[in-house]
PDB file of C-alpha atoms in Angstrom:
ATOM      1  CA  ASN A  20      11.205 109.711 185.945  1.00  0.00           C
ATOM      2  CA  ALA A  21      14.318 110.328 183.885  1.00  0.00           C
ATOM      3  CA  GLY A  22      16.145 107.383 182.406  1.00  0.00           C
ATOM      4  CA  VAL A  23      19.877 106.962 182.050  1.00  0.00           C
ATOM      5  CA  MET A  24      21.317 110.219 180.760  1.00  0.00           C
ATOM      6  CA  GLN A  25      24.458 110.331 178.675  1.00  0.00           C
ATOM      7  CA  ASN A  26      26.236 113.362 177.345  1.00  0.00           C
ATOM      8  CA  PRO A  27      27.372 114.474 174.996  1.00  0.00           C
ATOM      9  CA  ARG A  28      25.387 112.562 172.366  1.00  0.00           C
ATOM     10  CA  HIS A  29      28.078 113.180 169.778  1.00  0.00           C
ATOM     11  CA  LEU A  30      31.732 113.964 170.379  1.00  0.00           C
ATOM     12  CA  VAL A  31      34.384 114.728 167.797  1.00  0.00           C
ATOM     13  CA  ARG A  32      38.040 114.618 168.758  1.00  0.00           C
ATOM     14  CA  ARG A  33      41.313 114.810 166.871  1.00  0.00           C
ATOM     15  CA  ARG A  34      43.908 112.112 167.349  1.00  0.00           C
ATOM     16  CA  GLY A  35      45.827 112.660 170.569  1.00  0.00           C
ATOM     17  CA  GLN A  36      43.094 114.603 172.369  1.00  0.00           C
ATOM     18  CA  GLU A  37      41.164 113.449 175.412  1.00  0.00           C
ATOM     19  CA  ALA A  38      37.531 112.351 175.406  1.00  0.00           C
ATOM     20  CA  ARG A  39      35.290 112.517 178.483  1.00  0.00           C
ATOM     21  CA  LEU A  40      31.947 110.768 178.406  1.00  0.00           C
ATOM     22  CA  ARG A  41      29.388 111.289 181.154  1.00  0.00           C
ATOM     23  CA  CYS A  42      26.641 109.057 182.450  1.00  0.00           C
ATOM     24  CA  SER A  43      23.992 109.812 185.074  1.00  0.00           C
ATOM     25  CA  PRO A  44      22.206 106.620 186.168  1.00  0.00           C
ATOM     26  CA  MET A  45      18.496 106.304 186.774  1.00  0.00           C
ATOM     27  CA  LYS A  46      17.307 107.655 190.094  1.00  0.00           C
ATOM     28  CA  GLY A  47      17.930 105.126 192.837  1.00  0.00           C
ATOM     29  CA  HIS A  48      20.479 103.133 190.827  1.00  0.00           C
ATOM     30  CA  SER A  49      23.987 102.864 192.225  1.00  0.00           C
ATOM     31  CA  HIS A  50      25.405 100.371 189.700  1.00  0.00           C
ATOM     32  CA  VAL A  51      26.787 101.631 186.385  1.00  0.00           C
ATOM     33  CA  TYR A  52      28.140  99.716 183.396  1.00  0.00           C
ATOM     34  CA  TRP A  53      29.930 100.951 180.294  1.00  0.00           C
ATOM     35  CA  TYR A  54      29.796  99.186 176.929  1.00  0.00           C
ATOM     36  CA  ARG A  55      31.362  99.924 173.570  1.00  0.00           C
ATOM     37  CA  GLN A  56      29.803  99.217 170.184  1.00  0.00           C
ATOM     38  CA  LEU A  57      32.048  99.226 167.146  1.00  0.00           C
ATOM     39  CA  PRO A  58      30.376  99.750 163.746  1.00  0.00           C
ATOM     40  CA  GLU A  59      28.207  96.806 162.665  1.00  0.00           C
ATOM     41  CA  GLU A  60      28.905  94.886 165.880  1.00  0.00           C
ATOM     42  CA  GLY A  61      27.169  94.066 169.138  1.00  0.00           C
ATOM     43  CA  LEU A  62      27.949  95.774 172.409  1.00  0.00           C
ATOM     44  CA  LYS A  63      31.015  94.706 174.392  1.00  0.00           C
ATOM     45  CA  PHE A  64      31.315  95.145 178.143  1.00  0.00           C
ATOM     46  CA  MET A  65      34.028  97.483 179.376  1.00  0.00           C
ATOM     47  CA  VAL A  66      33.633  98.222 183.092  1.00  0.00           C
ATOM     48  CA  TYR A  67      31.217  97.922 186.017  1.00  0.00           C
ATOM     49  CA  LEU A  68      31.255 100.458 188.824  1.00  0.00           C
ATOM     50  CA  GLN A  69      29.397 100.985 192.042  1.00  0.00           C
ATOM     51  CA  LYS A  70      29.630 104.284 193.855  1.00  0.00           C
ATOM     52  CA  GLU A  71      33.367 105.059 194.292  1.00  0.00           C
ATOM     53  CA  ASN A  72      34.378 101.477 193.446  1.00  0.00           C
ATOM     54  CA  ILE A  73      35.365  99.609 190.316  1.00  0.00           C
ATOM     55  CA  ILE A  74      33.793  96.161 190.564  1.00  0.00           C
ATOM     56  CA  ASP A  75      34.845  94.626 187.241  1.00  0.00           C
ATOM     57  CA  GLU A  76      37.089  96.174 184.609  1.00  0.00           C
ATOM     58  CA  SER A  77      37.832  93.022 182.679  1.00  0.00           C
ATOM     59  CA  GLY A  78      36.714  94.617 179.384  1.00  0.00           C
ATOM     60  CA  MET A  79      38.692  97.821 179.674  1.00  0.00           C
ATOM     61  CA  PRO A  80      41.736  98.321 177.454  1.00  0.00           C
ATOM     62  CA  LYS A  81      44.833  98.382 179.633  1.00  0.00           C
ATOM     63  CA  GLU A  82      46.041 101.761 178.450  1.00  0.00           C
ATOM     64  CA  ARG A  83      44.461 105.168 177.900  1.00  0.00           C
ATOM     65  CA  PHE A  84      41.024 104.205 179.254  1.00  0.00           C
ATOM     66  CA  SER A  85      39.775 104.892 182.771  1.00  0.00           C
ATOM     67  CA  ALA A  86      36.421 105.141 184.510  1.00  0.00           C
ATOM     68  CA  GLU A  87      35.138 106.555 187.745  1.00  0.00           C
ATOM     69  CA  PHE A  88      31.846 106.898 189.581  1.00  0.00           C
ATOM     70  CA  PRO A  89      32.338 109.426 192.368  1.00  0.00           C
ATOM     71  CA  LYS A  90      30.186 109.768 195.449  1.00  0.00           C
ATOM     72  CA  GLU A  91      28.592 112.854 193.916  1.00  0.00           C
ATOM     73  CA  GLY A  92      28.002 113.407 190.237  1.00  0.00           C
ATOM     74  CA  PRO A  93      27.921 111.291 187.102  1.00  0.00           C
ATOM     75  CA  SER A  94      30.111 108.403 186.083  1.00  0.00           C
ATOM     76  CA  ILE A  95      32.904 109.423 183.722  1.00  0.00           C
ATOM     77  CA  LEU A  96      34.588 107.322 181.047  1.00  0.00           C
ATOM     78  CA  ARG A  97      37.845 108.945 180.065  1.00  0.00           C
ATOM     79  CA  ILE A  98      39.881 108.138 176.988  1.00  0.00           C
ATOM     80  CA  GLN A  99      43.287 109.744 176.773  1.00  0.00           C
ATOM     81  CA  GLN A 100      45.229 110.330 173.541  1.00  0.00           C
ATOM     82  CA  VAL A 101      42.416 109.053 171.348  1.00  0.00           C
ATOM     83  CA  VAL A 102      43.166 107.114 168.171  1.00  0.00           C
ATOM     84  CA  ARG A 103      40.955 106.429 165.158  1.00  0.00           C
ATOM     85  CA  GLY A 104      40.198 102.940 166.461  1.00  0.00           C
ATOM     86  CA  ASP A 105      38.431 104.493 169.456  1.00  0.00           C
ATOM     87  CA  SER A 106      35.669 105.729 167.147  1.00  0.00           C
ATOM     88  CA  ALA A 107      32.554 103.921 168.364  1.00  0.00           C
ATOM     89  CA  ALA A 108      29.298 104.302 170.236  1.00  0.00           C
ATOM     90  CA  TYR A 109      29.740 104.160 174.001  1.00  0.00           C
ATOM     91  CA  PHE A 110      26.715 103.118 176.016  1.00  0.00           C
ATOM     92  CA  CYS A 111      26.142 103.407 179.718  1.00  0.00           C
ATOM     93  CA  ALA A 112      23.651 101.290 181.654  1.00  0.00           C
ATOM     94  CA  SER A 113      22.498 101.312 185.250  1.00  0.00           C
ATOM     95  CA  SER A 114      20.774  98.860 187.553  1.00  0.00           C
ATOM     96  CA  PRO A 115      19.337  98.988 191.064  1.00  0.00           C
ATOM     97  CA  THR A 116      21.392  95.986 192.184  1.00  0.00           C
ATOM     98  CA  GLY A 117      24.391  94.211 190.738  1.00  0.00           C
ATOM     99  CA  TRP A 118      24.081  92.111 187.591  1.00  0.00           C
ATOM    100  CA  ASN A 119      20.337  92.750 187.507  1.00  0.00           C
ATOM    101  CA  ILE A 120      18.194  94.143 184.681  1.00  0.00           C
ATOM    102  CA  GLN A 121      20.133  96.960 183.047  1.00  0.00           C
ATOM    103  CA  TYR A 122      18.670 100.134 181.583  1.00  0.00           C
ATOM    104  CA  PHE A 123      20.637 101.789 178.815  1.00  0.00           C
ATOM    105  CA  GLY A 124      21.236 105.383 177.886  1.00  0.00           C
ATOM    106  CA  ALA A 125      21.093 106.723 174.333  1.00  0.00           C
ATOM    107  CA  GLY A 126      24.853 106.444 173.924  1.00  0.00           C
ATOM    108  CA  THR A 127      27.679 108.793 173.018  1.00  0.00           C
ATOM    109  CA  ARG A 128      28.997 108.543 169.497  1.00  0.00           C
ATOM    110  CA  LEU A 129      32.707 109.323 169.448  1.00  0.00           C
ATOM    111  CA  SER A 130      34.365 110.195 166.164  1.00  0.00           C
ATOM    112  CA  VAL A 131      38.135 110.546 166.045  1.00  0.00           C
ATOM    113  CA  LEU A 132      39.493 112.521 163.107  1.00  0.00           C
TER     114      LEU A 132
ATOM    115  CA  GLY B  18      32.665  82.767 179.103  1.00  0.00           C
ATOM    116  CA  ILE B  19      29.078  82.586 177.944  1.00  0.00           C
ATOM    117  CA  GLN B  20      28.544  82.415 174.183  1.00  0.00           C
ATOM    118  CA  VAL B  21      25.442  83.922 172.575  1.00  0.00           C
ATOM    119  CA  GLU B  22      24.267  83.110 169.080  1.00  0.00           C
ATOM    120  CA  GLN B  23      21.390  84.851 167.354  1.00  0.00           C
ATOM    121  CA  SER B  24      19.569  83.773 164.245  1.00  0.00           C
ATOM    122  CA  PRO B  25      18.835  84.680 161.584  1.00  0.00           C
ATOM    123  CA  PRO B  26      21.481  87.390 161.091  1.00  0.00           C
ATOM    124  CA  ASP B  27      19.292  89.255 158.618  1.00  0.00           C
ATOM    125  CA  LEU B  28      15.576  89.232 157.974  1.00  0.00           C
ATOM    126  CA  ILE B  29      13.434  91.085 155.460  1.00  0.00           C
ATOM    127  CA  LEU B  30       9.689  91.161 156.020  1.00  0.00           C
ATOM    128  CA  GLN B  31       6.696  92.567 154.263  1.00  0.00           C
ATOM    129  CA  GLU B  32       4.668  94.851 156.489  1.00  0.00           C
ATOM    130  CA  GLY B  33       2.063  92.817 158.368  1.00  0.00           C
ATOM    131  CA  ALA B  34       4.081  89.598 158.445  1.00  0.00           C
ATOM    132  CA  ASN B  35       5.069  87.733 161.610  1.00  0.00           C
ATOM    133  CA  SER B  36       8.570  86.656 162.596  1.00  0.00           C
ATOM    134  CA  THR B  37      10.506  84.687 165.192  1.00  0.00           C
ATOM    135  CA  LEU B  38      14.021  85.587 166.294  1.00  0.00           C
ATOM    136  CA  ARG B  39      16.117  83.108 168.203  1.00  0.00           C
ATOM    137  CA  CYS B  40      18.829  83.436 170.835  1.00  0.00           C
ATOM    138  CA  ASN B  41      20.903  80.445 171.967  1.00  0.00           C
ATOM    139  CA  PHE B  42      23.278  80.675 174.906  1.00  0.00           C
ATOM    140  CA  SER B  43      25.926  78.304 176.163  1.00  0.00           C
ATOM    141  CA  ASP B  44      25.518  78.360 179.953  1.00  0.00           C
ATOM    142  CA  SER B  45      22.936  78.916 182.663  1.00  0.00           C
ATOM    143  CA  VAL B  46      21.975  82.554 183.114  1.00  0.00           C
ATOM    144  CA  ASN B  47      20.071  84.659 185.591  1.00  0.00           C
ATOM    145  CA  ASN B  48      19.611  87.636 183.312  1.00  0.00           C
ATOM    146  CA  LEU B  49      18.398  87.660 179.729  1.00  0.00           C
ATOM    147  CA  GLN B  50      17.316  90.835 177.999  1.00  0.00           C
ATOM    148  CA  TRP B  51      16.048  91.610 174.503  1.00  0.00           C
ATOM    149  CA  PHE B  52      16.780  95.019 172.979  1.00  0.00           C
ATOM    150  CA  HIS B  53      15.807  96.863 169.837  1.00  0.00           C
ATOM    151  CA  GLN B  54      18.391  99.224 168.392  1.00  0.00           C
ATOM    152  CA  ASN B  55      16.536 101.607 166.135  1.00  0.00           C
ATOM    153  CA  PRO B  56      18.033 103.211 163.004  1.00  0.00           C
ATOM    154  CA  TRP B  57      19.087 106.214 165.125  1.00  0.00           C
ATOM    155  CA  GLY B  58      21.209 103.958 167.311  1.00  0.00           C
ATOM    156  CA  GLN B  59      19.094 104.111 170.455  1.00  0.00           C
ATOM    157  CA  LEU B  60      18.918 100.891 172.459  1.00  0.00           C
ATOM    158  CA  ILE B  61      15.403 100.160 173.656  1.00  0.00           C
ATOM    159  CA  ASN B  62      14.664  97.634 176.397  1.00  0.00           C
ATOM    160  CA  LEU B  63      12.074  95.150 175.151  1.00  0.00           C
ATOM    161  CA  PHE B  64      12.050  92.363 177.716  1.00  0.00           C
ATOM    162  CA  TYR B  65      13.814  91.207 180.830  1.00  0.00           C
ATOM    163  CA  ILE B  66      13.100  87.491 180.607  1.00  0.00           C
ATOM    164  CA  PRO B  67      15.517  85.017 182.255  1.00  0.00           C
ATOM    165  CA  SER B  68      12.712  82.442 182.095  1.00  0.00           C
ATOM    166  CA  GLY B  69       9.071  82.132 181.140  1.00  0.00           C
ATOM    167  CA  THR B  70       6.915  84.075 178.713  1.00  0.00           C
ATOM    168  CA  LYS B  71       6.021  87.747 178.500  1.00  0.00           C
ATOM    169  CA  GLN B  72       3.962  89.806 176.106  1.00  0.00           C
ATOM    170  CA  ASN B  73       3.921  93.498 175.316  1.00  0.00           C
ATOM    171  CA  GLY B  74       1.575  94.496 172.521  1.00  0.00           C
ATOM    172  CA  ARG B  75       2.681  92.930 169.249  1.00  0.00           C
ATOM    173  CA  LEU B  76       5.845  91.569 170.821  1.00  0.00           C
ATOM    174  CA  SER B  77       6.249  88.520 172.998  1.00  0.00           C
ATOM    175  CA  ALA B  78       9.193  86.526 174.263  1.00  0.00           C
ATOM    176  CA  THR B  79       9.778  83.079 175.670  1.00  0.00           C
ATOM    177  CA  THR B  80      12.880  81.804 177.422  1.00  0.00           C
ATOM    178  CA  VAL B  81      13.407  78.099 178.073  1.00  0.00           C
ATOM    179  CA  ALA B  82      16.287  78.311 180.514  1.00  0.00           C
ATOM    180  CA  THR B  83      16.771  74.548 180.816  1.00  0.00           C
ATOM    181  CA  GLU B  84      17.327  74.300 177.062  1.00  0.00           C
ATOM    182  CA  ARG B  85      19.281  77.543 176.871  1.00  0.00           C
ATOM    183  CA  TYR B  86      17.358  79.478 174.295  1.00  0.00           C
ATOM    184  CA  SER B  87      15.008  82.405 174.001  1.00  0.00           C
ATOM    185  CA  LEU B  88      12.605  83.417 171.249  1.00  0.00           C
ATOM    186  CA  LEU B  89      11.308  86.865 170.350  1.00  0.00           C
ATOM    187  CA  TYR B  90       8.058  86.975 168.387  1.00  0.00           C
ATOM    188  CA  ILE B  91       7.015  89.980 166.360  1.00  0.00           C
ATOM    189  CA  SER B  92       3.481  89.907 164.996  1.00  0.00           C
ATOM    190  CA  SER B  93       1.920  92.157 162.367  1.00  0.00           C
ATOM    191  CA  SER B  94       5.261  93.834 161.739  1.00  0.00           C
ATOM    192  CA  GLN B  95       5.442  97.542 160.973  1.00  0.00           C
ATOM    193  CA  THR B  96       8.134  99.617 159.293  1.00  0.00           C
ATOM    194  CA  THR B  97       8.966 101.118 162.680  1.00  0.00           C
ATOM    195  CA  ASP B  98      10.042  97.635 163.815  1.00  0.00           C
ATOM    196  CA  SER B  99      13.088  97.896 161.551  1.00  0.00           C
ATOM    197  CA  GLY B 100      16.469  97.899 163.208  1.00  0.00           C
ATOM    198  CA  VAL B 101      18.700  95.427 164.992  1.00  0.00           C
ATOM    199  CA  TYR B 102      17.431  93.127 167.726  1.00  0.00           C
ATOM    200  CA  PHE B 103      19.939  92.070 170.349  1.00  0.00           C
ATOM    201  CA  CYS B 104      19.773  89.355 172.937  1.00  0.00           C
ATOM    202  CA  ALA B 105      22.066  89.763 175.958  1.00  0.00           C
ATOM    203  CA  VAL B 106      22.672  87.343 178.813  1.00  0.00           C
ATOM    204  CA  SER B 107      24.591  87.157 182.041  1.00  0.00           C
ATOM    205  CA  GLY B 108      25.053  84.916 185.062  1.00  0.00           C
ATOM    206  CA  ASN B 109      26.373  87.280 187.740  1.00  0.00           C
ATOM    207  CA  THR B 110      28.829  88.398 185.087  1.00  0.00           C
ATOM    208  CA  PRO B 111      28.896  91.221 182.547  1.00  0.00           C
ATOM    209  CA  LEU B 112      26.107  91.164 179.974  1.00  0.00           C
ATOM    210  CA  VAL B 113      27.234  89.320 176.848  1.00  0.00           C
ATOM    211  CA  PHE B 114      25.518  90.466 173.667  1.00  0.00           C
ATOM    212  CA  GLY B 115      24.813  88.437 170.570  1.00  0.00           C
ATOM    213  CA  LYS B 116      25.651  89.867 167.174  1.00  0.00           C
ATOM    214  CA  GLY B 117      22.011  90.734 166.577  1.00  0.00           C
ATOM    215  CA  THR B 118      19.345  90.141 163.968  1.00  0.00           C
ATOM    216  CA  ARG B 119      18.982  92.972 161.470  1.00  0.00           C
ATOM    217  CA  LEU B 120      15.308  93.325 160.585  1.00  0.00           C
ATOM    218  CA  SER B 121      14.032  95.320 157.647  1.00  0.00           C
ATOM    219  CA  VAL B 122      10.279  95.730 157.299  1.00  0.00           C
ATOM    220  CA  ILE B 123       9.190  97.002 153.920  1.00  0.00           C
ATOM    221  CA  ALA B 124       5.850  98.595 153.114  1.00  0.00           C
TER     222      ALA B 124
END
């Protein structure tokens, strides 16, 4: 009974490169959420997706960030032209229904050089 | 939006001591979760407790929804309890996290 799987666990990018973070929800969950945690801070909501649909993206930066959750395969959080300020831990969570108990993955730690 | 305040921000305990962490929130919620972020950064689900009381081993939690607060009790603390404890709430909205309580348990 696998939990929420995120990969990679660690990702190093140079300024200007693209970062792709992957999240496979728990079996039977069709709701996925992405959160960002800056150093020494709590988690901040970014985006909520249900299969093929973005439900709430009120926490997503307007530029360079995008997310998808295709019919088949994991959810992807994509950051284009990364900058040093994007360095953070990115967590994915899933739930069986919307806005219900959320189960978190181990996170992807992005470092931008 | 909902505001979440956690107290105390930092706590140092001797191994074996008990502690109470508090989470206040500003609006009615239908989801409240407590998490432990260990020193390796992993976020562990402790409780899903929008109301009532639950216990799991040395940990227990109580949420009084009408008064908008939740308490996390840790008894007989161990060094492995060290880390940051987060409370997160939502009301059919994105989870809003508090800033956490950083707990250090020393042997």
